[in-house]
Amino acid sequence: MWSSREAASSGPRSPGGPPPLGSRSSWWTRSAATLAPASEALFGEGALLRINLLALARFGSFAAELEEVTGRRAGLRREGTLAVAYDPGDYAALMRLTAFRRSAGLDTEELDSRACRKLESFLTPDVHGGVLFAGDWSVDNRRYAAVLREAAAAAGVRMVRGRVTEVLVRDGRARGVAVADGETIGSAQVVVAAGCWSGEVDGLPAELRDVVRPVKGQLLRLRHPDAMPPVLAHTIRATVRGADVYLVPRADGEVIVGATSEERGPDRTVTAGAVHDLLHDAMSVLPVTSELILAETCAGLRPGTPDNGPVVGGFGAGSGHSGLLLATGHYRNGILMSPVTADAIVACMTGQPAAAEWAPFTPERFVSGAQAR
Ligand SMILES: Cc1cc2nc3c(=O)[nH]c(=O)nc-3n(C[C@H](O)[C@H](O)[C@H](O)COP(=O)(O)OP(=O)(O)OC[C@H]3O[C@@H](n4cnc5c(N)ncnc54)[C@H](O)[C@@H]3O)c2cc1C
């Protein structure tokens, strides 16, 4: 729904304006699209792990549905993630995380350096050791976005291009939206799903205005030269002297290398330092990376929240905002969570209960007094 944004709107909550919706510059086309709850599970993020596991369990059937409707592949890969450690310090850190992930019931298989290279023959012999997370997947985000758009159109979804400025709320109920060109669109329910720009839409409860912030991520797209066989089968997640880098193979021969995580507000520039660091770390574990073609560099903005969790759902009766729903703040996992987010929003809109895993991620957790209502 986005066409342009006035420079005058920039400010702390105005991360430079969103990319055109539906264009190849949407963040959906600028992410690595790992579907990797296990190899991304972090200490203190138990609730997030549970929703990510639910999301992965749902992803296969959702992608199959899209493929059936469109007759095109979504680019799903199920080979798993091989996490590797470059030096003994990296290995000790990986083992600490692995113990935590195993205690959370995740499928982990510890491998020595030789076993890692048996799985991925182009890894450097210097790799100290690794862990296979066989349950992780990835998806080709550009293909996935394309089939999703096509399936939505086939289901009768009408796309309206334009910047929503305000959710119209009257008598405690959402009534529709106002668009930048002066048009209003009436609707009994409104879902704000504007990524890190969500707080800019007027009409939200005041406490939600500053909840979602942009977290910059830079990544690279590499391509195999003609006639070069694929250099990777698994997603590789490497720690190189304390720095994290991942390499994600695509079916069409691309390898995504990412990603930085930077608190730089709306900045979307690609920096020489980030390109250098990502390539340096990728080449440290997979020297053959230097022979791949650097096809694209890009930067995107993850919609981050104070507790790293998404913001999905509506507001209770008497909240003054019935009919208003949010589907935002998906931070590092927005592609992974897309099917379960859709399920949760449909449940809210039709008065059904959402899956229990969503309970910690309602918008009301940020609105003082709302839980008591
Ligand atoms: C480098 C990088 C790597 C990533 N890797 C992964 C990964 O491996 N796996 C994973 O699952 N996720 C990953 N992500 C995260 C994922 O990309 C995000 O979580 C996801 O894009 C969030 O989707 P969204 O639709 O909520 O928000 P966005 O993708 O930000 O889209 C928001 C949309 O809303 C539109 N919009 C904004 N304001 C308005 C308005 N006022 N009116 C109308 N339209 C508006 C914008 O134009 C945009 O199209 C990564 C992100 C980055 C940057």
Short mmCIF file of C-alpha atoms and ligand atoms in Angstrom, two decimals:
data_model
loop_
_atom_site.label_atom_id
_atom_site.label_comp_id
_atom_site.label_asym_id
_atom_site.label_seq_id
_atom_site.Cartn_x
_atom_site.Cartn_y
_atom_site.Cartn_z
CA MET A 1 0.00 0.00 0.00
CA TRP A 2 3.03 2.27 -0.16
CA SER A 3 3.90 4.68 -2.96
CA SER A 4 6.11 7.44 -1.56
CA ARG A 5 6.92 9.25 1.64
CA GLU A 6 7.53 12.93 2.22
CA ALA A 7 10.94 13.87 3.60
CA ALA A 8 9.12 16.04 6.14
CA SER A 9 7.93 12.94 7.98
CA SER A 10 11.43 11.85 9.03
CA GLY A 11 12.14 11.81 12.77
CA PRO A 12 12.80 9.34 15.53
CA ARG A 13 9.79 7.24 14.57
CA SER A 14 10.23 7.84 10.84
CA PRO A 15 12.84 5.45 9.51
CA GLY A 16 13.24 7.15 6.17
CA GLY A 17 10.04 5.82 4.65
CA PRO A 18 9.16 2.31 3.64
CA PRO A 19 10.01 0.71 0.30
CA PRO A 20 7.29 0.49 -2.34
CA LEU A 21 4.92 -2.33 -1.43
CA GLY A 22 5.08 -5.23 -3.82
CA SER A 23 8.34 -4.03 -5.34
CA ARG A 24 11.53 -6.04 -5.21
CA SER A 25 12.81 -3.58 -2.63
CA SER A 26 10.39 -4.75 0.10
CA TRP A 27 12.29 -6.24 3.07
CA TRP A 28 10.72 -9.57 2.26
CA THR A 29 13.04 -9.64 -0.74
CA ARG A 30 16.04 -8.53 1.32
CA SER A 31 16.26 -11.21 3.95
CA ALA A 32 18.03 -14.52 4.17
CA ALA A 33 14.76 -16.35 4.86
CA THR A 34 16.19 -19.06 7.02
CA LEU A 35 13.38 -20.95 8.75
CA ALA A 36 15.64 -21.90 11.61
CA PRO A 37 14.11 -22.00 15.09
CA ALA A 38 16.74 -24.44 16.39
CA SER A 39 20.00 -22.85 15.24
CA GLU A 40 18.68 -19.38 16.13
CA ALA A 41 17.34 -20.22 19.60
CA LEU A 42 18.90 -17.91 22.18
CA PHE A 43 19.04 -17.87 25.98
CA GLY A 44 15.99 -16.14 27.48
CA GLU A 45 13.81 -16.47 24.37
CA GLY A 46 11.74 -19.53 25.31
CA ALA A 47 8.36 -18.08 24.29
CA LEU A 48 9.82 -16.95 20.99
CA LEU A 49 11.24 -20.43 20.40
CA ARG A 50 7.78 -21.94 20.94
CA ILE A 51 6.12 -19.67 18.39
CA ASN A 52 9.01 -20.23 15.95
CA LEU A 53 8.60 -24.01 16.26
CA LEU A 54 4.86 -23.67 15.65
CA ALA A 55 5.70 -21.52 12.62
CA LEU A 56 8.06 -24.09 11.16
CA ALA A 57 5.54 -26.88 11.69
CA ARG A 58 2.98 -24.83 9.71
CA PHE A 59 5.29 -23.62 6.96
CA GLY A 60 5.35 -26.77 4.82
CA SER A 61 1.58 -27.06 4.39
CA PHE A 62 1.23 -23.31 3.79
CA ALA A 63 3.93 -23.34 1.07
CA ALA A 64 2.35 -26.45 -0.49
CA GLU A 65 -0.99 -24.63 -0.66
CA LEU A 66 0.61 -21.65 -2.41
CA GLU A 67 2.39 -23.95 -4.85
CA GLU A 68 -0.82 -25.76 -5.65
CA VAL A 69 -2.72 -22.53 -6.32
CA THR A 70 0.00 -20.93 -8.44
CA GLY A 71 1.63 -23.97 -10.02
CA ARG A 72 5.02 -22.48 -9.06
CA ARG A 73 7.67 -23.46 -6.53
CA ALA A 74 8.11 -21.45 -3.32
CA GLY A 75 11.78 -22.46 -3.03
CA LEU A 76 11.63 -24.43 0.22
CA ARG A 77 14.80 -26.28 1.32
CA ARG A 78 14.85 -28.83 4.11
CA GLU A 79 18.55 -29.74 4.35
CA GLY A 80 19.10 -28.29 7.84
CA THR A 81 21.64 -25.89 9.31
CA LEU A 82 25.25 -26.80 10.00
CA ALA A 83 26.59 -24.47 12.70
CA VAL A 84 30.39 -24.37 12.68
CA ALA A 85 32.97 -22.84 15.01
CA TYR A 86 36.21 -21.44 13.63
CA ASP A 87 38.44 -21.55 16.70
CA PRO A 88 38.35 -23.12 20.18
CA GLY A 89 36.74 -20.00 21.72
CA ASP A 90 33.99 -20.08 19.09
CA TYR A 91 33.54 -23.79 19.73
CA ALA A 92 33.15 -23.28 23.50
CA ALA A 93 30.43 -20.66 22.82
CA LEU A 94 28.69 -22.98 20.35
CA MET A 95 28.73 -25.81 22.89
CA ARG A 96 27.14 -23.58 25.57
CA LEU A 97 24.33 -22.67 23.17
CA THR A 98 24.00 -26.28 22.06
CA ALA A 99 23.54 -27.47 25.65
CA PHE A 100 20.76 -24.90 26.07
CA ARG A 101 19.12 -25.86 22.76
CA ARG A 102 19.29 -29.56 23.60
CA SER A 103 17.73 -28.89 27.02
CA ALA A 104 14.87 -27.18 25.13
CA GLY A 105 14.26 -30.47 23.29
CA LEU A 106 15.78 -29.38 19.96
CA ASP A 107 17.41 -31.85 17.59
CA THR A 108 21.21 -31.33 17.75
CA GLU A 109 24.09 -33.50 16.51
CA GLU A 110 27.65 -32.59 17.51
CA LEU A 111 30.24 -33.13 14.77
CA ASP A 112 34.04 -32.93 14.71
CA SER A 113 35.86 -31.03 11.97
CA ARG A 114 36.14 -34.08 9.70
CA ALA A 115 32.43 -34.90 10.04
CA CYS A 116 31.54 -31.27 9.21
CA ARG A 117 33.61 -31.53 6.02
CA LYS A 118 31.97 -34.81 5.14
CA LEU A 119 28.69 -32.93 5.04
CA GLU A 120 30.11 -29.85 3.33
CA SER A 121 33.32 -30.65 1.45
CA PHE A 122 34.26 -27.00 0.73
CA LEU A 123 34.58 -26.08 4.43
CA THR A 124 38.09 -25.20 5.51
CA PRO A 125 39.93 -27.93 7.48
CA ASP A 126 40.57 -25.19 10.07
CA VAL A 127 36.95 -25.42 11.25
CA HIS A 128 37.15 -26.61 14.87
CA GLY A 129 33.87 -28.49 14.95
CA GLY A 130 30.16 -27.99 14.56
CA VAL A 131 26.58 -28.97 15.25
CA LEU A 132 23.96 -30.15 12.76
CA PHE A 133 20.44 -28.80 13.32
CA ALA A 134 18.69 -31.17 10.96
CA GLY A 135 15.21 -29.74 11.58
CA ASP A 136 15.93 -26.23 10.22
CA TRP A 137 14.77 -25.15 6.74
CA SER A 138 15.09 -22.14 4.47
CA VAL A 139 12.98 -20.65 1.70
CA ASP A 140 13.83 -18.56 -1.34
CA ASN A 141 12.22 -15.34 -0.11
CA ARG A 142 11.86 -13.80 -3.59
CA ARG A 143 10.06 -16.85 -4.94
CA TYR A 144 8.00 -17.12 -1.77
CA ALA A 145 6.92 -13.47 -1.94
CA ALA A 146 5.98 -13.89 -5.60
CA VAL A 147 3.83 -17.00 -5.07
CA LEU A 148 2.22 -15.43 -2.01
CA ARG A 149 1.28 -12.33 -4.03
CA GLU A 150 -0.06 -14.44 -6.86
CA ALA A 151 -2.07 -16.72 -4.54
CA ALA A 152 -3.52 -13.68 -2.75
CA ALA A 153 -4.63 -12.20 -6.07
CA ALA A 154 -6.18 -15.54 -7.04
CA ALA A 155 -8.08 -15.55 -3.73
CA GLY A 156 -9.58 -12.14 -4.58
CA VAL A 157 -7.33 -9.87 -2.50
CA ARG A 158 -7.43 -6.32 -3.87
CA MET A 159 -4.17 -4.37 -3.55
CA VAL A 160 -4.50 -0.62 -3.01
CA ARG A 161 -1.27 1.33 -3.39
CA GLY A 162 -0.94 4.33 -1.10
CA ARG A 163 0.36 5.34 2.30
CA VAL A 164 -2.07 4.80 5.15
CA THR A 165 -1.85 7.82 7.42
CA GLU A 166 -4.43 6.95 10.02
CA VAL A 167 -6.68 4.23 11.34
CA LEU A 168 -10.08 5.89 11.69
CA VAL A 169 -11.47 5.15 15.15
CA ARG A 170 -14.96 6.32 16.16
CA ASP A 171 -16.97 5.43 19.28
CA GLY A 172 -14.21 3.03 20.39
CA ARG A 173 -14.21 1.05 17.11
CA ALA A 174 -11.96 1.00 14.06
CA ARG A 175 -13.95 2.15 11.03
CA GLY A 176 -11.36 2.08 8.24
CA VAL A 177 -8.24 3.95 7.15
CA ALA A 178 -7.27 7.31 5.68
CA VAL A 179 -4.78 7.21 2.79
CA ALA A 180 -2.22 9.94 1.99
CA ASP A 181 -4.03 11.04 -1.18
CA GLY A 182 -7.09 11.97 0.90
CA GLU A 183 -9.10 8.84 0.14
CA THR A 184 -10.71 6.91 3.00
CA ILE A 185 -11.41 3.19 2.92
CA GLY A 186 -14.13 1.91 5.22
CA SER A 187 -13.72 -1.39 7.04
CA ALA A 188 -15.05 -2.98 10.22
CA GLN A 189 -11.56 -4.37 11.00
CA VAL A 190 -8.11 -2.96 10.25
CA VAL A 191 -4.80 -4.81 10.50
CA VAL A 192 -1.72 -2.60 10.84
CA ALA A 193 1.18 -4.60 9.35
CA ALA A 194 3.59 -1.83 8.40
CA GLY A 195 6.85 -3.32 9.72
CA CYS A 196 9.10 -0.83 11.47
CA TRP A 197 6.82 2.01 10.27
CA SER A 198 3.82 0.66 12.19
CA GLY A 199 4.11 3.31 14.91
CA GLU A 200 3.77 6.09 12.35
CA VAL A 201 0.16 5.26 11.58
CA ASP A 202 -2.12 7.60 13.56
CA GLY A 203 -4.98 6.11 15.56
CA LEU A 204 -2.96 3.47 17.44
CA PRO A 205 -2.92 3.53 21.27
CA ALA A 206 -0.20 6.01 22.27
CA GLU A 207 1.91 3.33 24.01
CA LEU A 208 2.36 1.45 20.71
CA ARG A 209 3.82 4.37 18.79
CA ASP A 210 7.41 3.67 19.79
CA VAL A 211 7.32 -0.10 20.26
CA VAL A 212 8.67 -1.15 16.86
CA ARG A 213 12.12 0.09 15.81
CA PRO A 214 14.24 -0.55 12.71
CA VAL A 215 17.24 -2.88 13.12
CA LYS A 216 19.45 -2.64 10.07
CA GLY A 217 20.78 -5.77 8.39
CA GLN A 218 23.17 -5.83 5.44
CA LEU A 219 23.55 -8.92 3.27
CA LEU A 220 25.14 -10.09 0.05
CA ARG A 221 23.91 -12.22 -2.84
CA LEU A 222 26.56 -14.35 -4.47
CA ARG A 223 26.12 -16.37 -7.64
CA HIS A 224 27.98 -19.38 -8.98
CA PRO A 225 29.85 -18.76 -12.26
CA ASP A 226 28.45 -20.77 -15.20
CA ALA A 227 29.28 -24.48 -14.99
CA MET A 228 30.46 -24.30 -11.36
CA PRO A 229 28.68 -26.97 -9.27
CA PRO A 230 26.90 -25.87 -6.05
CA VAL A 231 29.36 -25.26 -3.22
CA LEU A 232 26.83 -25.82 -0.41
CA ALA A 233 23.88 -28.03 0.45
CA HIS A 234 23.14 -26.93 4.05
CA THR A 235 22.76 -23.47 5.48
CA ILE A 236 26.06 -22.74 7.21
CA ARG A 237 25.95 -20.63 10.36
CA ALA A 238 29.52 -19.86 11.40
CA THR A 239 31.17 -18.11 14.30
CA VAL A 240 34.54 -16.71 13.28
CA ARG A 241 36.55 -15.30 16.20
CA GLY A 242 33.34 -14.21 17.90
CA ALA A 243 31.62 -12.81 14.77
CA ASP A 244 28.56 -14.52 13.32
CA VAL A 245 27.99 -15.05 9.60
CA TYR A 246 25.62 -17.30 7.67
CA LEU A 247 25.62 -18.67 4.14
CA VAL A 248 22.28 -19.82 2.75
CA PRO A 249 22.18 -21.76 -0.54
CA ARG A 250 19.29 -21.34 -2.95
CA ALA A 251 18.08 -23.89 -5.49
CA ASP A 252 18.97 -21.58 -8.38
CA GLY A 253 22.65 -21.42 -7.39
CA GLU A 254 22.62 -18.21 -5.34
CA VAL A 255 24.25 -18.08 -1.93
CA ILE A 256 23.06 -15.42 0.54
CA VAL A 257 25.70 -14.17 2.97
CA GLY A 258 24.50 -12.23 5.99
CA ALA A 259 23.91 -10.41 8.03
CA THR A 260 24.84 -7.43 10.12
CA SER A 261 22.63 -6.33 13.01
CA GLU A 262 22.92 -2.60 13.54
CA GLU A 263 21.05 -0.08 15.68
CA ARG A 264 21.27 2.78 13.20
CA GLY A 265 17.68 3.91 12.99
CA PRO A 266 16.44 4.34 9.44
CA ASP A 267 19.85 4.09 7.75
CA ARG A 268 19.73 1.74 4.75
CA THR A 269 23.14 2.36 3.23
CA VAL A 270 25.44 -0.51 2.30
CA THR A 271 28.87 0.06 3.81
CA ALA A 272 32.28 -1.08 2.58
CA GLY A 273 33.12 -2.32 6.08
CA ALA A 274 30.10 -4.61 6.28
CA VAL A 275 30.73 -6.06 2.81
CA HIS A 276 34.37 -6.64 3.77
CA ASP A 277 33.55 -8.24 7.13
CA LEU A 278 30.83 -10.53 5.73
CA LEU A 279 33.06 -11.69 2.86
CA HIS A 280 36.09 -12.08 5.13
CA ASP A 281 34.21 -14.25 7.63
CA ALA A 282 32.48 -16.25 4.89
CA MET A 283 35.83 -16.93 3.18
CA SER A 284 37.42 -17.91 6.50
CA VAL A 285 35.10 -20.91 6.77
CA LEU A 286 34.36 -21.50 3.09
CA PRO A 287 37.39 -20.32 1.06
CA VAL A 288 35.66 -21.11 -2.26
CA THR A 289 33.38 -18.14 -1.56
CA SER A 290 36.06 -16.00 -3.23
CA GLU A 291 35.26 -17.65 -6.58
CA LEU A 292 31.57 -16.76 -6.48
CA ILE A 293 30.21 -13.69 -8.25
CA LEU A 294 29.19 -10.77 -6.04
CA ALA A 295 25.76 -10.21 -7.62
CA GLU A 296 24.12 -7.83 -5.15
CA THR A 297 24.62 -6.02 -1.88
CA CYS A 298 21.63 -4.75 0.07
CA ALA A 299 20.37 -3.53 3.43
CA GLY A 300 16.99 -4.05 5.07
CA LEU A 301 15.29 -3.03 8.31
CA ARG A 302 14.04 -5.67 10.73
CA PRO A 303 11.03 -4.57 12.80
CA GLY A 304 12.46 -5.07 16.31
CA THR A 305 10.61 -4.78 19.65
CA PRO A 306 11.77 -4.34 23.27
CA ASP A 307 11.38 -8.08 24.03
CA ASN A 308 12.33 -9.30 20.52
CA GLY A 309 8.84 -10.79 20.16
CA PRO A 310 6.20 -10.04 17.53
CA VAL A 311 3.11 -7.91 18.19
CA VAL A 312 0.09 -9.84 16.90
CA GLY A 313 -3.59 -9.56 17.77
CA GLY A 314 -6.23 -7.04 18.74
CA PHE A 315 -7.60 -5.26 21.78
CA GLY A 316 -10.28 -6.38 24.21
CA ALA A 317 -13.82 -5.07 24.41
CA GLY A 318 -13.87 -1.69 26.15
CA SER A 319 -10.32 -0.95 25.06
CA GLY A 320 -11.45 1.91 22.84
CA HIS A 321 -9.81 0.14 19.89
CA SER A 322 -12.00 -2.83 18.99
CA GLY A 323 -11.62 -3.90 15.39
CA LEU A 324 -7.99 -2.70 15.33
CA LEU A 325 -5.39 -5.48 14.96
CA LEU A 326 -1.61 -5.47 14.72
CA ALA A 327 0.68 -7.88 12.89
CA THR A 328 4.11 -6.38 13.28
CA GLY A 329 7.41 -6.53 15.20
CA HIS A 330 8.50 -9.84 13.69
CA TYR A 331 12.15 -8.78 13.94
CA ARG A 332 14.46 -11.66 12.80
CA ASN A 333 11.69 -14.12 11.92
CA GLY A 334 9.04 -12.40 9.85
CA ILE A 335 9.30 -14.79 6.91
CA LEU A 336 9.24 -17.85 9.18
CA MET A 337 6.23 -16.54 11.10
CA SER A 338 4.19 -15.40 8.08
CA PRO A 339 1.85 -18.43 7.91
CA VAL A 340 1.13 -18.56 11.66
CA THR A 341 0.69 -14.80 11.80
CA ALA A 342 -1.93 -15.10 9.06
CA ASP A 343 -3.62 -17.90 11.01
CA ALA A 344 -3.65 -15.82 14.21
CA ILE A 345 -5.05 -12.75 12.49
CA VAL A 346 -7.78 -14.79 10.78
CA ALA A 347 -8.65 -16.33 14.16
CA CYS A 348 -8.89 -12.87 15.80
CA MET A 349 -11.02 -11.51 12.96
CA THR A 350 -13.45 -14.39 13.09
CA GLY A 351 -13.72 -14.53 16.87
CA GLN A 352 -11.80 -17.81 17.21
CA PRO A 353 -9.01 -18.35 19.76
CA ALA A 354 -5.48 -17.99 18.35
CA ALA A 355 -2.92 -20.73 19.13
CA ALA A 356 -1.82 -20.65 22.79
CA GLU A 357 1.76 -19.88 21.71
CA TRP A 358 0.62 -16.36 20.78
CA ALA A 359 -0.45 -15.46 24.34
CA PRO A 360 2.85 -13.68 25.23
CA PHE A 361 2.80 -11.61 22.04
CA THR A 362 -0.41 -9.57 22.15
CA PRO A 363 -0.26 -5.79 21.55
CA GLU A 364 -1.86 -5.33 24.97
CA ARG A 365 1.38 -6.31 26.72
CA PHE A 366 2.66 -2.82 25.87
CA VAL A 367 -0.51 -0.95 26.90
CA SER A 368 -0.65 -0.07 30.60
CA GLY A 369 -3.77 -1.37 32.37
CA ALA A 370 -4.89 -3.36 29.32
CA GLN A 371 -4.25 -6.80 30.87
CA ALA A 372 -6.67 -6.02 33.67
CA ARG A 373 -9.53 -5.19 31.30
C1 LIG B 1 19.11 -8.67 6.61
C2 LIG B 1 17.85 -9.34 7.05
C3 LIG B 1 17.83 -10.72 7.21
C4 LIG B 1 16.65 -11.36 7.61
N1 LIG B 1 16.64 -12.73 7.71
C5 LIG B 1 15.49 -13.36 8.03
C6 LIG B 1 15.44 -14.78 8.07
O1 LIG B 1 16.45 -15.45 7.82
N2 LIG B 1 14.25 -15.39 8.38
C7 LIG B 1 13.11 -14.67 8.65
O2 LIG B 1 12.07 -15.27 8.92
N3 LIG B 1 13.14 -13.31 8.66
C8 LIG B 1 14.30 -12.65 8.35
N4 LIG B 1 14.34 -11.28 8.36
C9 LIG B 1 13.22 -10.53 8.93
C10 LIG B 1 12.08 -10.31 7.96
O3 LIG B 1 12.53 -9.80 6.74
C11 LIG B 1 11.09 -9.34 8.63
O4 LIG B 1 10.71 -9.83 9.89
C12 LIG B 1 9.88 -9.18 7.73
O5 LIG B 1 10.26 -8.50 6.54
C13 LIG B 1 8.77 -8.42 8.42
O6 LIG B 1 7.71 -8.40 7.52
P1 LIG B 1 6.58 -7.30 7.58
O7 LIG B 1 5.73 -7.51 6.37
O8 LIG B 1 5.95 -7.28 8.92
O9 LIG B 1 7.37 -5.90 7.49
P2 LIG B 1 8.16 -5.30 6.25
O10 LIG B 1 8.83 -6.36 5.48
O11 LIG B 1 8.98 -4.16 6.78
O12 LIG B 1 7.00 -4.71 5.32
C14 LIG B 1 6.19 -3.64 5.76
C15 LIG B 1 5.41 -3.18 4.54
O13 LIG B 1 4.49 -2.16 4.96
C16 LIG B 1 4.53 -1.11 4.03
N5 LIG B 1 4.16 0.12 4.75
C17 LIG B 1 4.85 0.74 5.74
N6 LIG B 1 4.18 1.82 6.17
C18 LIG B 1 3.03 1.87 5.46
C19 LIG B 1 1.91 2.76 5.47
N7 LIG B 1 1.83 3.80 6.32
N8 LIG B 1 0.91 2.53 4.58
C20 LIG B 1 0.97 1.47 3.73
N9 LIG B 1 1.99 0.59 3.70
C21 LIG B 1 3.01 0.79 4.56
C22 LIG B 1 5.97 -1.09 3.50
O14 LIG B 1 6.05 -0.49 2.24
C23 LIG B 1 6.29 -2.57 3.46
O15 LIG B 1 5.95 -3.11 2.21
C24 LIG B 1 15.49 -10.60 7.93
C25 LIG B 1 15.51 -9.21 7.77
C26 LIG B 1 16.67 -8.59 7.33
C27 LIG B 1 16.67 -7.08 7.15
#
